[in-house]
Coordinates of C-alpha atoms in Angstrom, one line a residue:
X1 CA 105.9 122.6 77.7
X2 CA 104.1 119.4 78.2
X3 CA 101.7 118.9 81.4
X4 CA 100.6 115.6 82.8
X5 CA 97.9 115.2 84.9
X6 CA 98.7 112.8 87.7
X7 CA 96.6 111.6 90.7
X8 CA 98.3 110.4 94.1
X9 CA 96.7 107.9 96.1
X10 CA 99.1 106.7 98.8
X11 CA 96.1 104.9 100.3
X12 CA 97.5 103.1 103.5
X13 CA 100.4 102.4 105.6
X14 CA 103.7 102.8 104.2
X15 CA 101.9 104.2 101.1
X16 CA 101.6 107.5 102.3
X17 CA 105.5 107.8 103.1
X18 CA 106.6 105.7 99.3
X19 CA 103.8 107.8 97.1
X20 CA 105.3 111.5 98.3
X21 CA 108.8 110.0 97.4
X22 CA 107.5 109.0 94.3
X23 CA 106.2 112.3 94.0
X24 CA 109.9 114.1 94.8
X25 CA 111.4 111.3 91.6
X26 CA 108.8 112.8 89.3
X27 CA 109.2 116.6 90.0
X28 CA 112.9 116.0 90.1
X29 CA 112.9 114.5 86.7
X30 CA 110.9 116.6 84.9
X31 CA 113.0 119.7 86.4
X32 CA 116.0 117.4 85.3
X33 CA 113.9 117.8 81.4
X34 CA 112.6 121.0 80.8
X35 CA 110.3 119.7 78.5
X36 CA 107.3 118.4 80.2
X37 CA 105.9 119.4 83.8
X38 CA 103.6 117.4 85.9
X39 CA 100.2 118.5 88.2
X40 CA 99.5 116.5 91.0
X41 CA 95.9 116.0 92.7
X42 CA 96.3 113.9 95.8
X43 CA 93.3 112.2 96.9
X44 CA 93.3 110.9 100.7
X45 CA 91.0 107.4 100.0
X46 CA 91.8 104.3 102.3
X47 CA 91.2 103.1 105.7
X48 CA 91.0 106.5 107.2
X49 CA 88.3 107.6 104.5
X50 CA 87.0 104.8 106.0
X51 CA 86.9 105.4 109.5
X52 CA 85.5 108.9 108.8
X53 CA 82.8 108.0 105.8
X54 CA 82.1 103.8 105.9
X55 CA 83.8 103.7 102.3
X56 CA 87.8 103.1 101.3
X57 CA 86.6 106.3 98.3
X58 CA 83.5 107.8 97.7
X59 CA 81.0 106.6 95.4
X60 CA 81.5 108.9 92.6
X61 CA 85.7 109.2 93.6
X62 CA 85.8 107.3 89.7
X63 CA 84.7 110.2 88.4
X64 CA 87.7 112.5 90.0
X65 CA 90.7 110.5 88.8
X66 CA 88.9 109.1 84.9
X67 CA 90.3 112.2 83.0
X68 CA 93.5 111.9 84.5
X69 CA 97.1 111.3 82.3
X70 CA 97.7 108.3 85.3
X71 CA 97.5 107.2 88.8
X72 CA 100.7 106.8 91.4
X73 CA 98.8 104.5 93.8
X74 CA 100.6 103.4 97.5
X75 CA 99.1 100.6 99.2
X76 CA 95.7 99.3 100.4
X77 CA 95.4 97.4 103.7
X78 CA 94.9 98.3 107.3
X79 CA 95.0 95.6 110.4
X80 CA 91.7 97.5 111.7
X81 CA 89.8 96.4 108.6
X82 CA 89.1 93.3 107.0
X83 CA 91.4 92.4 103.7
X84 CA 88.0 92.2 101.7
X85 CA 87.0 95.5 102.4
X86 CA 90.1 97.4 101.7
X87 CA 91.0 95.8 98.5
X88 CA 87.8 95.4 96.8
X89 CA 86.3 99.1 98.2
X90 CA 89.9 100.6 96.8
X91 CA 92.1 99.1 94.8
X92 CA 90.0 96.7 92.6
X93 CA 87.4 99.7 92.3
X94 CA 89.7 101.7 90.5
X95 CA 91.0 98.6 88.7
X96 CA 87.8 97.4 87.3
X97 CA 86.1 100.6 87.4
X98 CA 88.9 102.1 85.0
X99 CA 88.9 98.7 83.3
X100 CA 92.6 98.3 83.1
X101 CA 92.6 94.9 82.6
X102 CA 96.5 94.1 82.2
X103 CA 98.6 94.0 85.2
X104 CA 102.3 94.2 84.0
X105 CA 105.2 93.2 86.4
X106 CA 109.0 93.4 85.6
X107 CA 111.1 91.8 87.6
X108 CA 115.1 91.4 87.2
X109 CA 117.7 91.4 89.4
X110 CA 119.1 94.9 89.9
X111 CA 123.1 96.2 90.6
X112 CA 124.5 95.5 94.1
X113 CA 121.1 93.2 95.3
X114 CA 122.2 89.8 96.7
X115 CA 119.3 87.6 95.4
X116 CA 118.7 84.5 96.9
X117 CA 119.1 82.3 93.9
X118 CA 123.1 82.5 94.1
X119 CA 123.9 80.4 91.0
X120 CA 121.4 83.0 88.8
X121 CA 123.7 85.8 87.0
X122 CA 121.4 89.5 86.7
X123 CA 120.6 88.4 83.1
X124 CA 119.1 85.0 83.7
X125 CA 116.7 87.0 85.6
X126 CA 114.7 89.3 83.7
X127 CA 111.6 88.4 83.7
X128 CA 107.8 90.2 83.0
X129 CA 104.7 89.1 84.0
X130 CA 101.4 90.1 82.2
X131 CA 98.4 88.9 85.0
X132 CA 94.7 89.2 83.7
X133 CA 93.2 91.9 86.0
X134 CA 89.5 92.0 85.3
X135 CA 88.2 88.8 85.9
X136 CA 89.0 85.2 86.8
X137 CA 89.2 84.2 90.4
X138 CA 88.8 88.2 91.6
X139 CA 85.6 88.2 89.6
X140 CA 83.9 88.5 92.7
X141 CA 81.3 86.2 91.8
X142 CA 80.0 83.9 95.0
X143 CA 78.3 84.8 98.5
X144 CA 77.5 82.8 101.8
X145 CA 74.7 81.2 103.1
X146 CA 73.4 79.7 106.7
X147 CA 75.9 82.0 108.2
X148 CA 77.0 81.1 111.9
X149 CA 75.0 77.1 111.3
X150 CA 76.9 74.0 110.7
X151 CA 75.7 73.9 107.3
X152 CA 77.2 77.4 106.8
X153 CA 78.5 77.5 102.6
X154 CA 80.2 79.6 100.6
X155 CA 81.8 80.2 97.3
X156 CA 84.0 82.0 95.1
X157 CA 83.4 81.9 91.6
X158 CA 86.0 82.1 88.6
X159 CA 84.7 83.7 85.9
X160 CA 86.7 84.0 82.6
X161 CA 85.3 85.4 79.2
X162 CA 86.5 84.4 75.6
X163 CA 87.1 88.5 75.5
X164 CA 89.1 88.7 78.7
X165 CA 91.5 85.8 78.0
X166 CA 91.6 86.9 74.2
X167 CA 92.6 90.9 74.9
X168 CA 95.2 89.1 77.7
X169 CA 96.9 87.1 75.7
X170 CA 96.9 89.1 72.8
X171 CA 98.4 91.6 75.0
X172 CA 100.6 89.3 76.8
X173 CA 102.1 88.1 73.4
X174 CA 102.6 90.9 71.7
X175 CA 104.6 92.5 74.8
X176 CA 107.0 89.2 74.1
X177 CA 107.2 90.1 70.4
X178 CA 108.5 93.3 71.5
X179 CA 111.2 92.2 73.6
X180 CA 114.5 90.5 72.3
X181 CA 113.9 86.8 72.9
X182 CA 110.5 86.7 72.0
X183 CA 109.9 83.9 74.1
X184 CA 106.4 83.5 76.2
X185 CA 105.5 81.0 78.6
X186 CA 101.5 80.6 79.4
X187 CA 100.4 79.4 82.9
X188 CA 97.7 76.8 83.2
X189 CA 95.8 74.5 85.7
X190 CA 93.7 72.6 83.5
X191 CA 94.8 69.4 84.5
X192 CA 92.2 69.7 87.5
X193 CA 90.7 73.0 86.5
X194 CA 88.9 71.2 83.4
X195 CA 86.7 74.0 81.7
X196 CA 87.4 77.6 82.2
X197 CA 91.6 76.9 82.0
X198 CA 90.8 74.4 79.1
X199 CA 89.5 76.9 77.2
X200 CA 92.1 79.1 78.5
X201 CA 94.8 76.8 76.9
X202 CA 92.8 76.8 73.6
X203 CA 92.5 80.9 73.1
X204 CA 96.2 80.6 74.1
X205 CA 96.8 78.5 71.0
X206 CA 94.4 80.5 69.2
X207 CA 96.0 83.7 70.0
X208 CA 100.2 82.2 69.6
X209 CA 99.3 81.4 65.5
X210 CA 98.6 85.2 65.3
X211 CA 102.4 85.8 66.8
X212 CA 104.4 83.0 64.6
X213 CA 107.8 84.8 65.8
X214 CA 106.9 84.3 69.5
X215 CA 108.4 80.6 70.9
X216 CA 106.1 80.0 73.3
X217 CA 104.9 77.0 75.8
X218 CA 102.7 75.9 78.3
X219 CA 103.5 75.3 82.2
X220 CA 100.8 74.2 84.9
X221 CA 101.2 76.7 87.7
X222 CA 102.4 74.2 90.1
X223 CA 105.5 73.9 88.3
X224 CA 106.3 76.8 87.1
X225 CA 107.2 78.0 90.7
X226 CA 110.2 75.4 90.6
X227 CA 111.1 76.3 87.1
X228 CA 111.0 80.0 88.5
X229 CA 113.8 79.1 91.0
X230 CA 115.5 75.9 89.5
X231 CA 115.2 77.4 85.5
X232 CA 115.1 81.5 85.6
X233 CA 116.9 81.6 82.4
X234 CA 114.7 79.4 80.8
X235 CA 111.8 82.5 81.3
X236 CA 110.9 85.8 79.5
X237 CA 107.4 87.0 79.1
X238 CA 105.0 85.1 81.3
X239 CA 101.0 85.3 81.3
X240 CA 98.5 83.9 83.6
X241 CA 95.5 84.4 85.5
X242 CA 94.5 87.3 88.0
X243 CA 95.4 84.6 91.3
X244 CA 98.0 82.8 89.6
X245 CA 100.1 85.5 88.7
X246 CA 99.3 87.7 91.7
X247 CA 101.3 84.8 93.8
X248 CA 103.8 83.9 91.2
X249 CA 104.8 87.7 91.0
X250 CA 105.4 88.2 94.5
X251 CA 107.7 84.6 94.2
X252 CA 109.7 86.6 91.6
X253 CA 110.3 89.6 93.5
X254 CA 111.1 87.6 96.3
X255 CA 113.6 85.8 94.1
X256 CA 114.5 88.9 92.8
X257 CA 115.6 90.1 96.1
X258 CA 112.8 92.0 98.0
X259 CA 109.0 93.1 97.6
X260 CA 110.3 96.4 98.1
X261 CA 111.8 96.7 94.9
X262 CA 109.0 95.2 92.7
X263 CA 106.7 98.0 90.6
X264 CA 103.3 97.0 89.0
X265 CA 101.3 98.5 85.9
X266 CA 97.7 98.5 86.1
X267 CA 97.0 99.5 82.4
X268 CA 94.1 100.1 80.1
X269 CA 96.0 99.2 76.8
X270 CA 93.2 100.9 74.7
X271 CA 93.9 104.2 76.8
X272 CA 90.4 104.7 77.6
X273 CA 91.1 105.5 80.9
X274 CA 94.4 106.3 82.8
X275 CA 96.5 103.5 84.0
X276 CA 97.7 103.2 87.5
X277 CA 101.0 102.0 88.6
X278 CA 102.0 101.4 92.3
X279 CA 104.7 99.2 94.1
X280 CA 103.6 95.3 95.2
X281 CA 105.0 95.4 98.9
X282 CA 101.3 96.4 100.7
X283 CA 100.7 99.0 103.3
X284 CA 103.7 96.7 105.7
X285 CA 101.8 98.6 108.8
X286 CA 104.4 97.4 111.3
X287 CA 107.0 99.8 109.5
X288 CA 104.5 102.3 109.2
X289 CA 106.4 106.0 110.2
X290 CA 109.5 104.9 111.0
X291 CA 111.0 106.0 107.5
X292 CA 112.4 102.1 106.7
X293 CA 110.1 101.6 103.9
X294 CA 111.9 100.6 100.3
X295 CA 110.4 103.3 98.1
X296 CA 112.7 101.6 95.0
X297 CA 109.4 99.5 93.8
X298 CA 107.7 102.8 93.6
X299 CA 110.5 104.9 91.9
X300 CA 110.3 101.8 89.1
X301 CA 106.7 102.1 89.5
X302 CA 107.7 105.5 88.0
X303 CA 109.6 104.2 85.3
X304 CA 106.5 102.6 84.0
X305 CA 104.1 105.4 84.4
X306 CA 107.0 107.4 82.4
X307 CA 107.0 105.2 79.8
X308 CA 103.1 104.9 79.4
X309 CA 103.2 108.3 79.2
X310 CA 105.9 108.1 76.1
X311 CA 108.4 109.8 78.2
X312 CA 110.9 107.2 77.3
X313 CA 114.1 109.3 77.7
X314 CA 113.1 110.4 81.6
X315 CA 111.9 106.9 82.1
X316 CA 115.8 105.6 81.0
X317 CA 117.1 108.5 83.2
X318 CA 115.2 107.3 86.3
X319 CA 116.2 104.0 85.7
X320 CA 119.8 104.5 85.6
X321 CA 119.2 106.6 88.9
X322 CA 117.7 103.5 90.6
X323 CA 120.4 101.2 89.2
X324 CA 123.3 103.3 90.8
X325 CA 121.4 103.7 94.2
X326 CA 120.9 99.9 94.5
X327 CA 124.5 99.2 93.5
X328 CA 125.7 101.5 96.4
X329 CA 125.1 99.1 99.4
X330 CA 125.1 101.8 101.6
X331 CA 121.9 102.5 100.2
X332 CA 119.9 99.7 101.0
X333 CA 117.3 99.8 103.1
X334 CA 115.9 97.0 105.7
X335 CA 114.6 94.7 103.5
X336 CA 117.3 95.1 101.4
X337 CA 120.1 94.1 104.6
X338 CA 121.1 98.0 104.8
X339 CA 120.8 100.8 107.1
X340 CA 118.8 103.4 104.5
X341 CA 115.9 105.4 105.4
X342 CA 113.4 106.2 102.5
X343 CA 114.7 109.4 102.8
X344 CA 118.0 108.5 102.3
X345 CA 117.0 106.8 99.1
X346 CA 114.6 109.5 97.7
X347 CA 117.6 111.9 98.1
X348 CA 119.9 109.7 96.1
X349 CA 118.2 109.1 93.0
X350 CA 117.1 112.7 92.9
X351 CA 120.6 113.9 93.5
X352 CA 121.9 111.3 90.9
X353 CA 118.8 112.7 88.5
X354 CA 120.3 116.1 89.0
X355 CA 123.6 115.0 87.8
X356 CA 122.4 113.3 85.5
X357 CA 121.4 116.5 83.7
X358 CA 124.1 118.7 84.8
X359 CA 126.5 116.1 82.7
X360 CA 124.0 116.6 79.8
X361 CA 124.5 120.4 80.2
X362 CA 127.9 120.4 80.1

């Protein structure tokens, strides 16, 4: 039998509640399988590390999760410490330490969700969104100076690379090849941003002659958030920078229903290093304990991390669990309109996953 190595980071706020349920979805369907079997190593990194040690992980915490088959990550952010500090001692540290320089986001519109765009039917919206992870405006490239004096400055520097755009796009495109309508649409701002998104737009016509069965076009950023709610059908594949995509992907969950359902794959296509996948909703602290927190973004955040790890057939069984929670309305949670507890949702798709097999057995 099969065993994957798998680190849990809840990290903060509701993180530590969704990541455990997580946790429950993948022993249930690997129990559900019989063929492969997972080991967990939890690792308790985030604002409490924090509060105890003046770091979100330790120096060398890199070097504990590296080796690792893949990463279920919660949530960074904590109201007692600033945004900066969570995200870039945390999250970004495993994502640029582990290089995984593709951020993949599915979004569609899943069984018994009332999305907001009422005249969009569940196939008009399906949708993926490839963001460049590594570099561009979360380079962190800048400083301040003359703190606390009038002529106080301070900047923030985007930094692309003709190898980061290139293995993004190339990526980007080739996940479009893959699915059926081959269609890719590349964000820009180079009507004002005149030299790094110029040369964006070039490597993007570079890199679409190497994919001549990929229809693809070009959309400045600005737009493309109307053409996300006035023209969903019109979308498939999308690619764009690490800030534009990081707000256009929460817009399509949003449109999609609720952050809560919306998963994210942090991935290192090359394998190097294990990929991490985690939900998109944030530590939501004012929820924190009470047991309302969605954990459906992380049980698709599953889904991915199955798939990554080729476990195609468990990923398709989870999925089908998810679907028939979500269409059962007395499963929603808050976000979601409904009544649900995490709980109640964990114990769902875990019953359904044990079903699921039982049928199979039968």
């Amino acid at each position: 039998m099969k065993t994957y190595s798998i680190a849990t980071i809840p990290g903060d706020g509701i993180g530590k509640e969704v990541v455990p349920a997580g946790r429950q979805v993948l022993e249930a369907v690997a129990a559900a399988s019989g063929t492969f079997r997972f080991e967990f190593q939890n690792f308790d990194w985030g604002g409490d590390w924090f509060r105890a040690h003046g770091e979100m992980m330790p120096a060398d915490g890199l070097d504990a999760i590296r080796h690792k088959d893949a990463i279920l990550f919660g949530s960074a952010g904590d109201p007692h410490i600033p945004d900066h500090i969570t995200l870039w001692g945390l999250r970004l540290k495993i994502c640029q330490g582990l290089d995984q320089y593709a951020n993949v986001r599915p979004t569609r519109i899943l069984p018994g969700i009332d999305a907001p765009l009422k005249r969009c039917g569940p196939d008009d919206l399906n949708w993926v969104i490839v963001r460049e992870n590594s570099e561009g405006e979360y380079s962190g490239v800048g400083g301040r100076v003359h703190q606390g004096h009038p002529i106080e400055a301070a900047t923030d520097v985007s930094i692309m690379t003709r190898a980061g755009v290139e293995r993004i796009l190339r990526f980007a495109f080739k996940l479009a090849q893959s699915r059926p309508r081959k269609q890719m649409t590349v964000v820009t701002k180079s009507n004002a941003q005149r030299h790094a998104m110029v040369m964006w737009d070039q490597i993007a016509a570079e890199v679409a002659a190497e994919f001549p069965d990929v229809q693809w076009d070009k959309e400045l950023v600005d737009a493309m958030t109307a053409r996300m709610v006035n023209k969903p059908a019109t979308l498939d594949t999308i690619v764009a920078t690490n800030l534009h995509a990081d707000i256009l992907s929460d817009l399509a969950a949003a449109l999609a229903g609720s952050l809560g359902i919306a998963p994210t794959g942090n991935i290192d296509p090359e394998r190097r290093y294990p990929s991490m996948f985690e939900p998109i909703h944030g530590s939501a602290f004012d929820i924190m304990g009470q047991g309302l927190a969605n954990p459906v973004g992380t049980f698709w955040s599953v889904v991915m991390l199955l798939e990554h790890l080729g476990e195609r057939d468990a990923a398709a069984r989870v999925m089908r669990a998810i679907e028939q929670v979500t269409a059962d309305k007395a499963l929603h949670t808050r976000d979601l309109g409904g009544t649900a507890t995490t709980a109640d949702v964990t114990r769902a798709v875990c019953a359904r996953l044990a079903a699921d097999q039982r049928r199979k057995a039968a």
